Amino acid sequence: MEELLEDLIIYVGEDYTPEQEAFLRLLINDAIEEVCGVMYPFGFNNEKKAKESALKRYKGKIRKIAQYYYDKQGVEGVTSYSGNGESRSYSGAGTPSEYFSGIVPVAKIV
């Protein structure tokens, strides 16, 4: 997780302040949970193991999702907006499904 935090700080660049660290960690944790939700669509028994597995296998995807969350600050839940000569649209209010492509779901056969 520390490596992801460092990557996100680099991504934020000159706008980063130490007060943002807790917020960036929250974004990373939210991204990990979303990836775990795709990896384990039927749930998981050990949350810590699931998160470790997600970090090991999909660190790049987790970083991109956290970056997406960071970029979408202030417009959470918005699908499009215009103002001050600027117009933006998003594929949906949540994380775009493209961010999850390549994640292989894990299920247990009973």
PDB file of C-alpha atoms in Angstrom:
ATOM      1  CA  MET A   1       0.000   0.000   0.000  1.00  0.00           C
ATOM      2  CA  GLU A   2       2.898   2.360   0.722  1.00  0.00           C
ATOM      3  CA  GLU A   3       4.112   2.037  -2.866  1.00  0.00           C
ATOM      4  CA  LEU A   4       0.639   2.906  -4.140  1.00  0.00           C
ATOM      5  CA  LEU A   5       0.560   5.922  -1.827  1.00  0.00           C
ATOM      6  CA  GLU A   6       3.906   7.107  -3.180  1.00  0.00           C
ATOM      7  CA  ASP A   7       2.656   6.637  -6.751  1.00  0.00           C
ATOM      8  CA  LEU A   8      -0.477   8.634  -5.999  1.00  0.00           C
ATOM      9  CA  ILE A   9       1.556  11.428  -4.400  1.00  0.00           C
ATOM     10  CA  ILE A  10       3.683  11.583  -7.560  1.00  0.00           C
ATOM     11  CA  TYR A  11       0.477  11.662  -9.628  1.00  0.00           C
ATOM     12  CA  VAL A  12      -0.926  14.563  -7.585  1.00  0.00           C
ATOM     13  CA  GLY A  13       2.347  16.427  -8.084  1.00  0.00           C
ATOM     14  CA  GLU A  14       2.839  19.955  -6.796  1.00  0.00           C
ATOM     15  CA  ASP A  15      -0.720  20.078  -5.454  1.00  0.00           C
ATOM     16  CA  TYR A  16       0.129  17.467  -2.803  1.00  0.00           C
ATOM     17  CA  THR A  17       0.239  18.488   0.846  1.00  0.00           C
ATOM     18  CA  PRO A  18       0.931  16.134   3.781  1.00  0.00           C
ATOM     19  CA  GLU A  19      -2.624  16.790   5.036  1.00  0.00           C
ATOM     20  CA  GLN A  20      -3.901  14.850   1.999  1.00  0.00           C
ATOM     21  CA  GLU A  21      -2.259  11.578   3.026  1.00  0.00           C
ATOM     22  CA  ALA A  22      -5.297  10.242   4.898  1.00  0.00           C
ATOM     23  CA  PHE A  23      -7.541  11.146   1.952  1.00  0.00           C
ATOM     24  CA  LEU A  24      -5.229   9.410  -0.529  1.00  0.00           C
ATOM     25  CA  ARG A  25      -5.139   6.298   1.679  1.00  0.00           C
ATOM     26  CA  LEU A  26      -8.945   6.338   1.695  1.00  0.00           C
ATOM     27  CA  LEU A  27      -8.999   6.469  -2.123  1.00  0.00           C
ATOM     28  CA  ILE A  28      -6.577   3.541  -2.303  1.00  0.00           C
ATOM     29  CA  ASN A  29      -8.633   1.501   0.177  1.00  0.00           C
ATOM     30  CA  ASP A  30     -11.831   2.225  -1.770  1.00  0.00           C
ATOM     31  CA  ALA A  31     -10.105   1.095  -4.981  1.00  0.00           C
ATOM     32  CA  ILE A  32      -8.866  -2.101  -3.294  1.00  0.00           C
ATOM     33  CA  GLU A  33     -12.388  -2.859  -2.077  1.00  0.00           C
ATOM     34  CA  GLU A  34     -13.825  -2.347  -5.560  1.00  0.00           C
ATOM     35  CA  VAL A  35     -11.247  -4.702  -7.086  1.00  0.00           C
ATOM     36  CA  CYS A  36     -11.971  -7.265  -4.336  1.00  0.00           C
ATOM     37  CA  GLY A  37     -15.663  -6.997  -5.174  1.00  0.00           C
ATOM     38  CA  VAL A  38     -14.914  -7.957  -8.765  1.00  0.00           C
ATOM     39  CA  MET A  39     -12.369 -10.629  -7.829  1.00  0.00           C
ATOM     40  CA  TYR A  40     -14.671 -12.237  -5.283  1.00  0.00           C
ATOM     41  CA  PRO A  41     -18.225 -11.688  -6.573  1.00  0.00           C
ATOM     42  CA  PHE A  42     -19.629 -14.152  -4.026  1.00  0.00           C
ATOM     43  CA  GLY A  43     -17.728 -12.665  -1.092  1.00  0.00           C
ATOM     44  CA  PHE A  44     -14.646 -13.864   0.738  1.00  0.00           C
ATOM     45  CA  ASN A  45     -13.852 -15.420   4.107  1.00  0.00           C
ATOM     46  CA  ASN A  46     -10.662 -13.545   4.920  1.00  0.00           C
ATOM     47  CA  GLU A  47     -10.756  -9.831   4.092  1.00  0.00           C
ATOM     48  CA  LYS A  48      -7.062  -9.292   4.795  1.00  0.00           C
ATOM     49  CA  LYS A  49      -6.042 -12.133   2.446  1.00  0.00           C
ATOM     50  CA  ALA A  50      -8.426 -10.903  -0.243  1.00  0.00           C
ATOM     51  CA  LYS A  51      -6.959  -7.396  -0.107  1.00  0.00           C
ATOM     52  CA  GLU A  52      -3.388  -8.725  -0.154  1.00  0.00           C
ATOM     53  CA  SER A  53      -4.220 -10.850  -3.190  1.00  0.00           C
ATOM     54  CA  ALA A  54      -5.828  -7.887  -4.964  1.00  0.00           C
ATOM     55  CA  LEU A  55      -2.771  -5.713  -4.263  1.00  0.00           C
ATOM     56  CA  LYS A  56      -0.405  -8.403  -5.479  1.00  0.00           C
ATOM     57  CA  ARG A  57      -2.279  -9.184  -8.700  1.00  0.00           C
ATOM     58  CA  TYR A  58      -3.856  -5.856  -9.673  1.00  0.00           C
ATOM     59  CA  LYS A  59      -1.744  -3.058  -8.198  1.00  0.00           C
ATOM     60  CA  GLY A  60      -1.760  -1.112 -11.475  1.00  0.00           C
ATOM     61  CA  LYS A  61      -5.539  -1.278 -11.777  1.00  0.00           C
ATOM     62  CA  ILE A  62      -5.939  -0.218  -8.144  1.00  0.00           C
ATOM     63  CA  ARG A  63      -3.654   2.767  -8.763  1.00  0.00           C
ATOM     64  CA  LYS A  64      -5.627   3.808 -11.869  1.00  0.00           C
ATOM     65  CA  ILE A  65      -8.943   3.545 -10.001  1.00  0.00           C
ATOM     66  CA  ALA A  66      -7.560   5.646  -7.116  1.00  0.00           C
ATOM     67  CA  GLN A  67      -6.330   8.217  -9.651  1.00  0.00           C
ATOM     68  CA  TYR A  68      -9.793   8.251 -11.215  1.00  0.00           C
ATOM     69  CA  TYR A  69     -11.343   8.886  -7.788  1.00  0.00           C
ATOM     70  CA  TYR A  70      -8.859  11.699  -7.174  1.00  0.00           C
ATOM     71  CA  ASP A  71      -9.628  13.324 -10.519  1.00  0.00           C
ATOM     72  CA  LYS A  72     -13.374  13.093  -9.931  1.00  0.00           C
ATOM     73  CA  GLN A  73     -13.291  14.950  -6.585  1.00  0.00           C
ATOM     74  CA  GLY A  74     -16.240  17.275  -6.199  1.00  0.00           C
ATOM     75  CA  VAL A  75     -18.276  15.644  -8.966  1.00  0.00           C
ATOM     76  CA  GLU A  76     -18.980  12.275  -7.345  1.00  0.00           C
ATOM     77  CA  GLY A  77     -22.246  10.856  -8.634  1.00  0.00           C
ATOM     78  CA  VAL A  78     -22.307  13.258 -11.592  1.00  0.00           C
ATOM     79  CA  THR A  79     -22.510  11.853 -15.116  1.00  0.00           C
ATOM     80  CA  SER A  80     -21.985  15.174 -16.931  1.00  0.00           C
ATOM     81  CA  TYR A  81     -21.712  18.889 -16.289  1.00  0.00           C
ATOM     82  CA  SER A  82     -20.877  22.169 -18.004  1.00  0.00           C
ATOM     83  CA  GLY A  83     -19.725  25.479 -16.672  1.00  0.00           C
ATOM     84  CA  ASN A  84     -17.262  28.293 -17.337  1.00  0.00           C
ATOM     85  CA  GLY A  85     -16.919  27.177 -20.957  1.00  0.00           C
ATOM     86  CA  GLU A  86     -15.960  23.668 -19.897  1.00  0.00           C
ATOM     87  CA  SER A  87     -17.965  20.518 -20.472  1.00  0.00           C
ATOM     88  CA  ARG A  88     -17.296  17.034 -19.096  1.00  0.00           C
ATOM     89  CA  SER A  89     -19.134  13.759 -19.258  1.00  0.00           C
ATOM     90  CA  TYR A  90     -18.539  10.435 -17.566  1.00  0.00           C
ATOM     91  CA  SER A  91     -19.757   7.000 -18.611  1.00  0.00           C
ATOM     92  CA  GLY A  92     -21.643   6.715 -15.323  1.00  0.00           C
ATOM     93  CA  ALA A  93     -21.677   7.838 -11.730  1.00  0.00           C
ATOM     94  CA  GLY A  94     -19.452   4.970 -10.535  1.00  0.00           C
ATOM     95  CA  THR A  95     -16.110   3.613 -11.642  1.00  0.00           C
ATOM     96  CA  PRO A  96     -16.153   2.830 -15.391  1.00  0.00           C
ATOM     97  CA  SER A  97     -16.245  -0.892 -16.136  1.00  0.00           C
ATOM     98  CA  GLU A  98     -13.143  -0.566 -18.348  1.00  0.00           C
ATOM     99  CA  TYR A  99     -11.065  -0.216 -15.191  1.00  0.00           C
ATOM    100  CA  PHE A 100     -12.044  -3.755 -14.207  1.00  0.00           C
ATOM    101  CA  SER A 101     -11.271  -5.470 -17.499  1.00  0.00           C
ATOM    102  CA  GLY A 102      -8.768  -8.259 -17.069  1.00  0.00           C
ATOM    103  CA  ILE A 103      -9.692  -8.955 -13.446  1.00  0.00           C
ATOM    104  CA  VAL A 104     -10.400 -12.658 -13.106  1.00  0.00           C
ATOM    105  CA  PRO A 105     -13.166 -13.519 -10.635  1.00  0.00           C
ATOM    106  CA  VAL A 106     -12.368 -16.204  -8.074  1.00  0.00           C
ATOM    107  CA  ALA A 107     -15.038 -18.644  -6.899  1.00  0.00           C
ATOM    108  CA  LYS A 108     -15.011 -21.786  -4.840  1.00  0.00           C
ATOM    109  CA  ILE A 109     -16.708 -24.929  -6.093  1.00  0.00           C
ATOM    110  CA  VAL A 110     -18.739 -26.517  -3.350  1.00  0.00           C
TER     111      VAL A 110
END
